[in-house]
Each structure stands twice: as structure tokens, then as C-alpha cells.
Amino acid sequence: MKKTSTRLADGRELIYYDLRDDAVRDAVDRRPLERTVTSSEVRHDVLLGDEVAIASHRQGRTYHPPADQCPLCPSQGDRLSEIPDSSYDVVVFENRFPSLAGDSGRCEVVCFTSDHNASFARLTEEQARLVLDAWTDRTSELSSLPCVEQVFCFENRGAEIGVTLGHPHGQIYAYPFTTPRTALMLRSLAAHKDATGGENLFDTVLRRELAGRRVVLESEHWLAFVPYAAHWPYEVHLYPKRRVPDLLALDEEARSEFPKVYLELLRRFDRIFGEGEPPTPYIAAWHQAPFGQLEDFEGVVREDFALHLELFTIRRTSGKLKFLAGSESGMSVFINDVPPEHAAERLREVASR
């Protein structure tokens, strides 16, 4: 992998990740952009104990442009985009309309391919490995920023999810705090460790799932399963079998095997609802240990946390979506219409032939 860092016309950082070591990235952003001005701030909710990002400048962000005006495609002739070069393998840049900025963190866009009509599932294994390497590199770089406590790599896919740009891409959020979902996991880790005399809860979960009915896919270094208490109609958790706290700690064997396993999962997701259905909307979310102090979680260290990816869709059946209505939105109590065992069985049925 070759990494080339440059600056866009408004001062934002852009990084090319190339498969070829001889790639030259010297194109200049020719757009007449003024420096980006953001008004992002993080406010603490004293009743719930969580944080909310207030980012009013995002109201003006690009919204469903036609394909020939996509800002994530390479620049061609007089059609100038966020990527100055006329081609790329993988590119990462600071979001022009970030939810978090300055002392409140940082937001980046990750373009998986220059092909506007592609998807992550259609990448080659070599391309998918390059994305993994980019995620890992950005995790390393962002975690070193003074204000950053947790790094979150994710992909929103599909208009039903709320995606406003059709080009295959994901995002990275660098939070100045430990996110509420991760804090819940850490509290469960601490309680289980205390109750069992030191046993790791993630290890317990993986042993249970390996012996159960919800395994979707297993390889030498990875395990994918539908969790016992799945929140979403079709939800898969993907873990490296050797527990590590973050992407940086993955060994080469797991890195090499990841593209094949992950691409297979994504392709199965696109086959869940049968032929002729639109591509399955999904969210793919990497959960990594925070880089900040863990003094609020007595007895827990970073190495207790287990890196994993959660992949889920809001489509519950053909032509129908799972909406977060009263119980989910009002009380955070999910109601799942698809039994996890049935979801796992379906995801095994649609395996590649």
C-alpha cells in the first residue's frame, strides 16, 4: 500500500491509498473554495448521561446529486469533485460537512472505489484489503489526536438508511468521548469479570455462539453469527477468533482472511430477499476499544474489549422496513419481528455457490 497525503483547496486533508507503489498523486484541487467554517459542538445530556453533537452547518450538505455531479467521483476535465485526481483506488478526506470538528473531534469520508456504480460487495479481495488497511491507518492517525477518545469506522448503504450520496463510501468518526454503546459493553464486561472471577464476557459469548444454531459463517480466523438478542431483522456480528481491542492489533493471518469472509457476508445480505429485489440497505459498524482512560469501568483494561463488526439491515421482509417507533425511539426497547435463529438459517441458505 502506498499512502499520499495532500490538501484540498479549502485546507482539508485528503489521503490516497494505492495498490501500486509507483502511483503518483500530484493533482491540485482547482476549485475556488473558501476555508470550511463549522459550528459543531458536543452537549452533555445530564438526564441520560450521553452526548449530542449539534452541527447546524450540515443542513446545507450535498443531497442526492445526479450521478454526473457526484462529488465522490474522480475529477474529469472541467467537472471538479472532492477528489482532484482522475482516478483512485481508495481515498479518505475530511468531511466538508462534519458532525464533529475541532476540539469536538473529526469526521472523514472513505471512498472505497472510483467506480460510481459499484458497491463494497462487488470489490475484489485485493480492493477490500486496501480498505481494511486504510481503516487501520486512519484509526492509528486519529487516535493520536489529543481530543480523540474513540475511533468509529462505518458504512451506511442505501437511501432507506438515509444515505445522500450514491457513490460507494463510508465514514470515520473520531469522538472526543467514549460512545454510549461502547460504555454499555464496558459496564457489562466489568460486571461479568467481577461475577466470574476474571472471565471475559466476549470470550463467553463466542464460545456460546460456536456451540449454537446462529452461526452464519466460520473460517480459520473469523466467526460470524446472528446474536442471541438481535435488535434488527437481519443482524450479523463478525469477530476475529483471537480477541484484540482494535484494528491495529489484528495479525496478518486475520487481515489476509478478512476480505473473503466480509465480501461473502455482504453478498449474502444482497440475496436475503430474493432475486429482483433492490440492493439490501445496511449499516456496517466497527466496534473498537476506546483509546482514553477506562477508570469508570473498574477492573477493565483495553485488552478485555473485543474488536468486532456489526452488520445489519432495516429491511424486515420484501418491500417492508423496520421503523424505530414508540418502544424503540421512546424507550430504547427493540422489538424484532424475525427470530435470530430464522435469520441465521436464511443467511446460511443464501451462501455463494
Short mmCIF file of C-alpha atoms in Angstrom, two decimals:
data_model
loop_
_atom_site.label_atom_id
_atom_site.label_comp_id
_atom_site.label_asym_id
_atom_site.label_seq_id
_atom_site.Cartn_x
_atom_site.Cartn_y
_atom_site.Cartn_z
CA MET A 1 0.00 0.00 0.00
CA LYS A 2 1.20 3.49 -0.90
CA LYS A 3 -0.13 6.45 1.08
CA THR A 4 -0.09 10.01 -0.30
CA SER A 5 -1.38 12.95 1.73
CA THR A 6 -2.37 16.28 0.17
CA ARG A 7 -4.63 19.26 0.81
CA LEU A 8 -7.87 20.36 -0.85
CA ALA A 9 -8.42 23.98 -1.86
CA ASP A 10 -10.11 24.83 1.44
CA GLY A 11 -7.33 23.28 3.54
CA ARG A 12 -8.93 19.93 4.34
CA GLU A 13 -6.68 16.88 4.30
CA LEU A 14 -7.07 14.21 1.61
CA ILE A 15 -5.17 10.89 1.54
CA TYR A 16 -4.81 8.49 -1.38
CA TYR A 17 -4.29 4.79 -0.63
CA ASP A 18 -2.93 2.98 -3.67
CA LEU A 19 -2.34 -0.67 -4.50
CA ARG A 20 0.69 0.25 -6.65
CA ASP A 21 3.84 1.70 -5.11
CA ASP A 22 4.56 3.71 -8.26
CA ALA A 23 1.27 5.66 -8.19
CA VAL A 24 1.82 9.42 -8.48
CA ARG A 25 -0.76 11.69 -6.83
CA ASP A 26 0.12 15.31 -7.60
CA ALA A 27 -3.20 16.64 -8.94
CA VAL A 28 -4.21 20.00 -7.49
CA ASP A 29 -7.71 20.90 -6.34
CA ARG A 30 -8.71 23.62 -8.82
CA ARG A 31 -12.00 24.60 -7.18
CA PRO A 32 -12.32 28.16 -5.81
CA LEU A 33 -13.22 27.02 -2.29
CA GLU A 34 -13.07 29.17 0.82
CA ARG A 35 -11.96 27.59 4.07
CA THR A 36 -14.66 25.43 5.65
CA VAL A 37 -16.44 27.04 8.59
CA THR A 38 -18.20 24.67 11.01
CA SER A 39 -20.25 25.22 14.14
CA SER A 40 -20.06 21.76 15.66
CA GLU A 41 -20.30 21.40 19.42
CA VAL A 42 -20.92 18.49 21.79
CA ARG A 43 -23.51 18.95 24.54
CA HIS A 44 -23.94 16.65 27.53
CA ASP A 45 -27.43 15.37 28.41
CA VAL A 46 -27.46 15.44 32.21
CA LEU A 47 -30.52 13.14 32.44
CA LEU A 48 -29.32 10.36 30.14
CA GLY A 49 -25.61 10.88 30.70
CA ASP A 50 -24.78 10.85 26.98
CA GLU A 51 -23.61 13.40 24.44
CA VAL A 52 -25.31 15.06 21.47
CA ALA A 53 -23.44 16.70 18.58
CA ILE A 54 -25.03 19.98 17.46
CA ALA A 55 -23.99 20.71 13.87
CA SER A 56 -26.33 23.19 12.15
CA HIS A 57 -23.98 23.69 9.18
CA ARG A 58 -24.89 20.18 7.97
CA GLN A 59 -28.28 21.43 6.80
CA GLY A 60 -26.58 22.64 3.61
CA ARG A 61 -24.76 19.40 2.75
CA THR A 62 -24.98 17.85 -0.71
CA TYR A 63 -28.25 15.94 -1.12
CA HIS A 64 -28.81 13.25 -3.77
CA PRO A 65 -26.98 14.88 -6.69
CA PRO A 66 -27.28 13.29 -10.16
CA ALA A 67 -24.57 10.75 -10.96
CA ASP A 68 -22.75 13.13 -13.31
CA GLN A 69 -22.37 15.62 -10.44
CA CYS A 70 -21.27 13.17 -7.76
CA PRO A 71 -18.63 14.81 -5.51
CA LEU A 72 -17.01 11.44 -4.74
CA CYS A 73 -16.18 10.50 -8.33
CA PRO A 74 -12.72 11.47 -9.63
CA SER A 75 -12.35 14.87 -11.29
CA GLN A 76 -12.63 14.71 -15.08
CA GLY A 77 -11.79 17.69 -17.27
CA ASP A 78 -13.83 20.68 -16.13
CA ARG A 79 -16.01 18.56 -13.81
CA LEU A 80 -14.24 19.04 -10.49
CA SER A 81 -15.02 16.97 -7.41
CA GLU A 82 -13.73 16.36 -3.89
CA ILE A 83 -11.04 14.13 -5.42
CA PRO A 84 -8.64 16.16 -7.62
CA ASP A 85 -7.13 13.18 -9.43
CA SER A 86 -8.73 11.50 -12.44
CA SER A 87 -8.63 8.06 -10.77
CA TYR A 88 -8.06 6.44 -7.39
CA ASP A 89 -8.09 3.12 -5.55
CA VAL A 90 -9.18 4.23 -2.06
CA VAL A 91 -9.29 7.81 -0.85
CA VAL A 92 -10.00 9.39 2.54
CA PHE A 93 -10.68 13.08 3.18
CA GLU A 94 -12.01 15.36 5.87
CA ASN A 95 -15.76 15.74 5.59
CA ARG A 96 -16.81 19.12 4.22
CA PHE A 97 -19.92 18.99 6.44
CA PRO A 98 -18.65 17.26 9.59
CA SER A 99 -20.77 16.31 12.59
CA LEU A 100 -17.64 16.69 14.74
CA ALA A 101 -14.86 19.21 14.20
CA GLY A 102 -12.03 20.97 16.03
CA ASP A 103 -11.96 20.18 19.75
CA SER A 104 -15.16 18.17 19.25
CA GLY A 105 -13.44 15.51 17.13
CA ARG A 106 -13.11 14.83 13.43
CA CYS A 107 -15.17 13.26 10.61
CA GLU A 108 -13.75 11.70 7.45
CA VAL A 109 -15.17 10.21 4.26
CA VAL A 110 -13.78 6.92 2.90
CA CYS A 111 -14.34 6.26 -0.81
CA PHE A 112 -13.99 2.53 -1.44
CA THR A 113 -13.60 2.74 -5.22
CA SER A 114 -13.72 5.30 -8.03
CA ASP A 115 -16.50 3.27 -9.74
CA HIS A 116 -19.73 5.15 -9.01
CA ASN A 117 -21.92 2.14 -9.85
CA ALA A 118 -20.05 -0.38 -7.72
CA SER A 119 -20.64 -1.44 -4.11
CA PHE A 120 -18.43 -2.84 -1.37
CA ALA A 121 -19.80 -6.31 -2.13
CA ARG A 122 -18.52 -6.02 -5.70
CA LEU A 123 -14.94 -5.14 -4.75
CA THR A 124 -12.17 -7.63 -5.34
CA GLU A 125 -10.46 -9.17 -2.32
CA GLU A 126 -7.41 -7.02 -3.08
CA GLN A 127 -9.54 -3.87 -3.05
CA ALA A 128 -11.30 -4.89 0.18
CA ARG A 129 -7.93 -5.50 1.84
CA LEU A 130 -6.85 -1.99 0.85
CA VAL A 131 -9.95 -0.57 2.54
CA LEU A 132 -9.10 -2.55 5.68
CA ASP A 133 -5.57 -1.13 5.58
CA ALA A 134 -6.98 2.39 5.19
CA TRP A 135 -9.35 1.89 8.15
CA THR A 136 -6.40 0.67 10.22
CA ASP A 137 -4.16 3.57 9.21
CA ARG A 138 -6.83 6.15 9.98
CA THR A 139 -7.53 4.52 13.34
CA SER A 140 -3.83 4.89 14.16
CA GLU A 141 -3.62 8.51 12.99
CA LEU A 142 -6.87 9.73 14.52
CA SER A 143 -6.30 8.03 17.88
CA SER A 144 -3.15 10.12 18.28
CA LEU A 145 -5.08 13.42 18.19
CA PRO A 146 -5.28 14.99 21.66
CA CYS A 147 -9.07 15.35 21.62
CA VAL A 148 -9.92 11.86 20.32
CA GLU A 149 -11.04 9.07 22.64
CA GLN A 150 -12.71 6.62 20.25
CA VAL A 151 -12.49 5.91 16.50
CA PHE A 152 -15.53 4.55 14.66
CA CYS A 153 -15.30 3.25 11.06
CA PHE A 154 -18.65 2.54 9.42
CA GLU A 155 -20.63 2.33 6.19
CA ASN A 156 -24.21 3.46 5.63
CA ARG A 157 -25.56 1.87 2.45
CA GLY A 158 -28.87 2.66 0.76
CA ALA A 159 -31.33 5.55 0.57
CA GLU A 160 -33.52 3.81 3.16
CA ILE A 161 -30.70 4.25 5.68
CA GLY A 162 -30.51 7.97 4.89
CA VAL A 163 -27.52 7.97 2.54
CA THR A 164 -27.45 11.17 0.48
CA LEU A 165 -24.63 10.18 -1.92
CA GLY A 166 -24.94 7.04 -4.03
CA HIS A 167 -21.21 6.53 -4.57
CA PRO A 168 -19.82 3.55 -2.55
CA HIS A 169 -18.32 5.12 0.54
CA GLY A 170 -18.19 5.01 4.31
CA GLN A 171 -17.20 7.35 7.10
CA ILE A 172 -14.94 7.57 10.12
CA TYR A 173 -15.92 9.46 13.26
CA ALA A 174 -13.25 10.34 15.82
CA TYR A 175 -15.16 11.07 19.03
CA PRO A 176 -13.85 13.15 21.97
CA PHE A 177 -15.65 10.75 24.36
CA THR A 178 -16.46 7.06 24.78
CA THR A 179 -19.74 6.40 22.96
CA PRO A 180 -22.79 5.26 24.97
CA ARG A 181 -22.99 1.89 23.20
CA THR A 182 -19.36 1.12 23.96
CA ALA A 183 -19.82 2.26 27.57
CA LEU A 184 -22.65 -0.25 27.96
CA MET A 185 -20.39 -3.04 26.70
CA LEU A 186 -17.62 -1.98 29.07
CA ARG A 187 -20.01 -2.00 32.04
CA SER A 188 -21.20 -5.49 31.09
CA LEU A 189 -17.57 -6.58 30.75
CA ALA A 190 -16.74 -5.24 34.20
CA ALA A 191 -19.78 -6.86 35.84
CA HIS A 192 -19.14 -10.25 34.22
CA LYS A 193 -15.45 -10.15 35.08
CA ASP A 194 -16.28 -9.41 38.71
CA ALA A 195 -19.03 -12.05 38.95
CA THR A 196 -16.95 -14.83 37.40
CA GLY A 197 -13.60 -14.15 38.98
CA GLY A 198 -12.00 -12.75 35.83
CA GLU A 199 -13.76 -14.41 32.89
CA ASN A 200 -14.04 -12.33 29.71
CA LEU A 201 -17.62 -11.76 28.54
CA PHE A 202 -16.71 -11.56 24.84
CA ASP A 203 -14.95 -14.93 25.07
CA THR A 204 -18.02 -16.40 26.76
CA VAL A 205 -20.31 -15.10 24.01
CA LEU A 206 -18.14 -16.55 21.23
CA ARG A 207 -18.00 -19.98 22.93
CA ARG A 208 -21.78 -19.97 23.30
CA GLU A 209 -22.40 -18.97 19.70
CA LEU A 210 -19.96 -21.55 18.33
CA ALA A 211 -21.99 -24.25 20.04
CA GLY A 212 -25.36 -22.88 18.96
CA ARG A 213 -27.68 -22.53 15.97
CA ARG A 214 -26.90 -18.95 14.97
CA VAL A 215 -23.50 -19.31 13.27
CA VAL A 216 -23.67 -17.89 9.75
CA LEU A 217 -20.08 -18.29 8.60
CA GLU A 218 -16.91 -19.64 10.19
CA SER A 219 -13.35 -19.55 8.87
CA GLU A 220 -9.98 -20.23 10.44
CA HIS A 221 -9.65 -16.73 11.89
CA TRP A 222 -13.19 -15.25 11.88
CA LEU A 223 -16.63 -16.10 13.22
CA ALA A 224 -19.91 -14.55 12.00
CA PHE A 225 -23.19 -15.15 13.84
CA VAL A 226 -26.61 -13.67 14.49
CA PRO A 227 -26.62 -12.63 18.18
CA TYR A 228 -29.00 -14.23 20.67
CA ALA A 229 -30.79 -10.92 21.31
CA ALA A 230 -30.51 -9.40 17.82
CA HIS A 231 -32.07 -5.94 17.67
CA TRP A 232 -32.56 -5.88 13.88
CA PRO A 233 -34.38 -8.25 11.48
CA TYR A 234 -31.11 -9.44 9.92
CA GLU A 235 -28.07 -8.67 12.06
CA VAL A 236 -24.66 -10.37 11.95
CA HIS A 237 -21.69 -9.87 14.27
CA LEU A 238 -18.25 -10.65 12.85
CA TYR A 239 -15.39 -11.33 15.30
CA PRO A 240 -11.77 -12.32 14.87
CA LYS A 241 -11.36 -15.56 16.82
CA ARG A 242 -8.30 -14.17 18.57
CA ARG A 243 -9.56 -11.35 20.77
CA VAL A 244 -7.95 -7.98 20.02
CA PRO A 245 -9.09 -4.49 21.12
CA ASP A 246 -8.87 -2.69 17.77
CA LEU A 247 -7.95 -2.89 14.10
CA LEU A 248 -4.32 -2.08 14.88
CA ALA A 249 -3.93 -5.33 16.82
CA LEU A 250 -5.19 -7.69 14.07
CA ASP A 251 -2.48 -10.13 12.99
CA GLU A 252 -1.59 -10.71 9.35
CA GLU A 253 -3.46 -14.02 9.16
CA ALA A 254 -6.74 -12.39 10.18
CA ARG A 255 -6.12 -9.41 7.88
CA SER A 256 -5.48 -11.66 4.91
CA GLU A 257 -8.62 -13.71 5.51
CA PHE A 258 -10.95 -10.78 6.24
CA PRO A 259 -11.72 -9.73 2.63
CA LYS A 260 -13.01 -13.15 1.61
CA VAL A 261 -15.16 -13.53 4.72
CA TYR A 262 -16.58 -9.99 4.69
CA LEU A 263 -17.34 -9.93 0.97
CA GLU A 264 -19.20 -13.21 1.35
CA LEU A 265 -21.32 -11.76 4.17
CA LEU A 266 -22.18 -8.66 2.13
CA ARG A 267 -23.13 -10.76 -0.89
CA ARG A 268 -25.38 -12.91 1.26
CA PHE A 269 -27.09 -9.78 2.54
CA ASP A 270 -27.89 -8.83 -1.04
CA ARG A 271 -29.53 -12.24 -1.56
CA ILE A 272 -31.66 -12.38 1.60
CA PHE A 273 -34.86 -11.17 -0.02
CA GLY A 274 -34.55 -12.99 -3.32
CA GLU A 275 -33.85 -12.15 -6.94
CA GLY A 276 -35.17 -8.90 -8.37
CA GLU A 277 -35.13 -7.07 -5.04
CA PRO A 278 -33.25 -3.75 -4.75
CA PRO A 279 -29.85 -3.93 -3.03
CA THR A 280 -30.23 -4.54 0.69
CA PRO A 281 -29.77 -1.35 2.74
CA TYR A 282 -27.42 -1.87 5.66
CA ILE A 283 -25.15 -0.36 8.27
CA ALA A 284 -21.73 -1.92 8.85
CA ALA A 285 -20.09 -0.71 12.07
CA TRP A 286 -16.66 -1.47 13.53
CA HIS A 287 -16.56 -1.52 17.34
CA GLN A 288 -13.12 -0.73 18.75
CA ALA A 289 -11.93 -0.15 22.30
CA PRO A 290 -11.65 3.49 23.35
CA PHE A 291 -8.18 4.98 23.44
CA GLY A 292 -8.93 7.05 26.53
CA GLN A 293 -8.81 6.06 30.20
CA LEU A 294 -11.18 3.37 31.46
CA GLU A 295 -11.31 4.37 35.14
CA ASP A 296 -15.13 4.45 35.01
CA PHE A 297 -15.16 0.70 34.32
CA GLU A 298 -13.50 -0.87 37.34
CA GLY A 299 -11.27 -3.84 36.58
CA VAL A 300 -11.47 -3.47 32.78
CA VAL A 301 -8.44 -2.83 30.56
CA ARG A 302 -8.37 -2.14 26.81
CA GLU A 303 -7.29 -5.69 26.04
CA ASP A 304 -10.54 -7.00 27.55
CA PHE A 305 -12.53 -5.41 24.72
CA ALA A 306 -13.11 -7.43 21.56
CA LEU A 307 -12.92 -5.75 18.16
CA HIS A 308 -15.91 -6.74 16.09
CA LEU A 309 -18.05 -5.60 13.18
CA GLU A 310 -21.83 -5.37 13.39
CA LEU A 311 -23.72 -5.63 10.09
CA PHE A 312 -27.48 -5.14 9.97
CA THR A 313 -30.34 -4.13 7.70
CA ILE A 314 -33.52 -2.20 8.46
CA ARG A 315 -35.44 -4.22 5.84
CA ARG A 316 -37.52 -6.86 7.62
CA THR A 317 -39.07 -8.50 4.59
CA SER A 318 -39.53 -7.82 0.88
CA GLY A 319 -40.70 -4.22 0.44
CA LYS A 320 -41.04 -3.53 4.18
CA LEU A 321 -38.74 -1.67 6.56
CA LYS A 322 -38.22 -1.91 10.30
CA PHE A 323 -39.07 1.52 11.73
CA LEU A 324 -37.89 2.66 15.14
CA ALA A 325 -41.28 3.61 16.54
CA GLY A 326 -42.53 4.26 20.07
CA SER A 327 -40.86 1.47 22.05
CA GLU A 328 -37.52 1.72 20.23
CA SER A 329 -37.26 5.51 19.88
CA GLY A 330 -39.04 6.43 23.08
CA MET A 331 -37.69 3.77 25.46
CA SER A 332 -34.76 2.11 23.63
CA VAL A 333 -36.55 -1.27 23.84
CA PHE A 334 -36.24 -3.02 20.49
CA ILE A 335 -38.89 -5.37 19.12
CA ASN A 336 -37.56 -7.76 16.48
CA ASP A 337 -40.02 -9.41 14.05
CA VAL A 338 -37.52 -12.01 12.83
CA PRO A 339 -36.31 -14.69 15.29
CA PRO A 340 -32.48 -14.67 15.28
CA GLU A 341 -32.38 -18.42 14.60
CA HIS A 342 -34.52 -17.96 11.47
CA ALA A 343 -32.32 -15.08 10.31
CA ALA A 344 -29.20 -17.22 10.72
CA GLU A 345 -30.79 -20.08 8.82
CA ARG A 346 -31.72 -17.74 5.95
CA LEU A 347 -28.19 -16.30 5.79
CA ARG A 348 -26.78 -19.83 5.58
CA GLU A 349 -29.25 -20.71 2.81
CA VAL A 350 -28.10 -17.89 0.55
CA ALA A 351 -24.40 -18.82 0.65
CA SER A 352 -22.45 -18.39 -2.59
CA ARG A 353 -22.40 -21.45 -4.77
#
